[in-house]
Amino acid sequence: QVQLVESGGGLVQAGDSLRLSCAASGGTFSSYAMGWFRQAPGKEREFVATINWSGGYTGYADSVKGRFTISRDNAKNTLYLQMDSLKPEDTAVYYCAAATRGIYYSTNGARYDYWGQGTQVTVSS
């Protein structure tokens, strides 16, 4: 059983930065593809970023490309999302997720097996 705990959310102004963290336990973090997703009020969950087991591959949604950076520290069992130049439309609950069935990476939430509880990010204009 894999447990994921996000942290680092908060209330910021447009143009500010935040770094989200996702601490993993109970599994073999270094072998999993990981992803970040978000869900705004009244909207469906959407893909934000994905990273393969080694960190050698990353992928982003067009809406965050060039502003957000996903990374991981396998020695610390931790996933990160650096968010720069934040916009009000980035306001959402952000979730990290682990894909434990050997996939390389994925933008599809259905391919992920474990999810954190989420952390709120609010960007004011």
XYZ file of C-alpha atoms in Angstrom:
125
model
C 0.000 0.000 0.000
C 1.396 3.362 -1.046
C 0.639 6.516 0.925
C 1.044 9.945 -0.629
C 0.912 13.198 1.327
C 0.967 16.563 -0.431
C 2.068 19.829 1.148
C 3.041 23.333 0.148
C -0.243 24.763 -1.038
C -1.493 28.168 -0.021
C -2.860 31.555 -1.012
C -0.640 33.623 -3.280
C -0.960 36.521 -5.688
C -0.773 36.300 -9.450
C 2.842 36.127 -10.569
C 4.046 34.470 -7.366
C 5.625 31.035 -7.008
C 4.885 27.951 -4.924
C 6.543 24.575 -4.571
C 4.378 21.583 -3.839
C 5.811 18.431 -2.298
C 4.454 14.906 -2.222
C 5.973 12.519 0.318
C 5.583 8.840 -0.516
C 5.751 5.853 1.799
C 4.856 2.185 1.827
C 6.101 1.267 -1.612
C 9.046 1.457 -3.991
C 8.863 5.121 -4.953
C 11.920 5.001 -7.192
C 10.229 2.538 -9.552
C 6.978 4.460 -10.071
C 5.918 6.956 -12.655
C 4.408 9.920 -10.834
C 2.011 12.662 -11.782
C 0.390 15.858 -10.636
C -3.273 16.561 -11.342
C -5.603 19.350 -10.279
C -9.296 19.948 -9.870
C -10.937 23.351 -9.767
C -14.433 23.874 -8.303
C -17.098 22.708 -10.724
C -14.547 21.260 -13.141
C -13.215 17.817 -13.879
C -9.812 16.702 -12.683
C -7.125 17.545 -15.213
C -3.579 16.437 -15.886
C -0.794 18.861 -14.937
C 2.556 17.047 -15.183
C 4.117 13.597 -15.255
C 7.597 12.204 -14.637
C 9.089 8.783 -15.219
C 10.794 6.702 -12.535
C 14.261 8.218 -13.001
C 13.236 11.791 -13.700
C 14.681 11.543 -17.173
C 11.348 12.181 -18.838
C 8.829 14.874 -17.961
C 5.600 15.940 -19.616
C 3.274 18.890 -19.081
C -0.158 20.142 -19.910
C -0.051 22.992 -22.415
C -1.600 25.319 -19.847
C 1.390 25.020 -17.501
C 4.264 24.353 -19.898
C 7.111 26.800 -19.314
C 5.765 27.828 -15.892
C 5.667 24.585 -13.885
C 8.481 22.078 -13.315
C 8.006 18.541 -12.026
C 10.925 16.793 -10.350
C 11.638 13.997 -7.922
C 14.194 12.973 -5.333
C 14.183 9.191 -5.141
C 16.533 9.212 -2.156
C 13.916 11.195 -0.223
C 10.857 9.460 -1.715
C 9.525 12.876 -2.633
C 7.895 14.375 -5.705
C 7.878 18.132 -6.350
C 5.996 20.633 -8.463
C 7.619 24.055 -8.801
C 4.975 26.531 -9.918
C 6.123 29.911 -11.193
C 4.237 32.832 -12.716
C 1.026 31.625 -11.139
C -2.273 32.749 -12.612
C -5.760 32.898 -11.085
C -6.783 30.047 -13.400
C -4.247 27.817 -11.621
C -6.486 27.867 -8.544
C -7.400 24.278 -7.714
C -6.787 21.375 -5.395
C -3.570 19.706 -6.515
C -3.108 15.958 -6.202
C -0.053 13.772 -6.640
C -0.490 10.253 -7.936
C 1.614 7.111 -8.322
C 1.482 4.606 -11.175
C 2.736 1.292 -9.815
C 2.035 -1.082 -12.706
C 5.184 -0.489 -14.665
C 4.098 2.306 -16.987
C 6.763 4.755 -18.097
C 4.648 7.881 -17.673
C 1.063 8.891 -18.340
C -1.190 11.899 -18.740
C -4.230 9.702 -18.021
C -5.421 9.694 -14.434
C -6.894 6.224 -14.871
C -3.381 4.806 -15.183
C -2.517 5.911 -11.640
C -3.174 3.600 -8.702
C -2.628 5.753 -5.629
C -3.579 9.336 -4.891
C -2.842 11.834 -2.167
C -5.464 13.809 -0.295
C -4.725 17.012 -2.172
C -3.459 20.475 -1.285
C -5.287 23.722 -2.062
C -3.637 26.349 -4.226
C -5.413 29.686 -4.504
C -4.093 32.453 -6.739
C -5.614 35.887 -6.342
C -5.595 38.492 -9.095
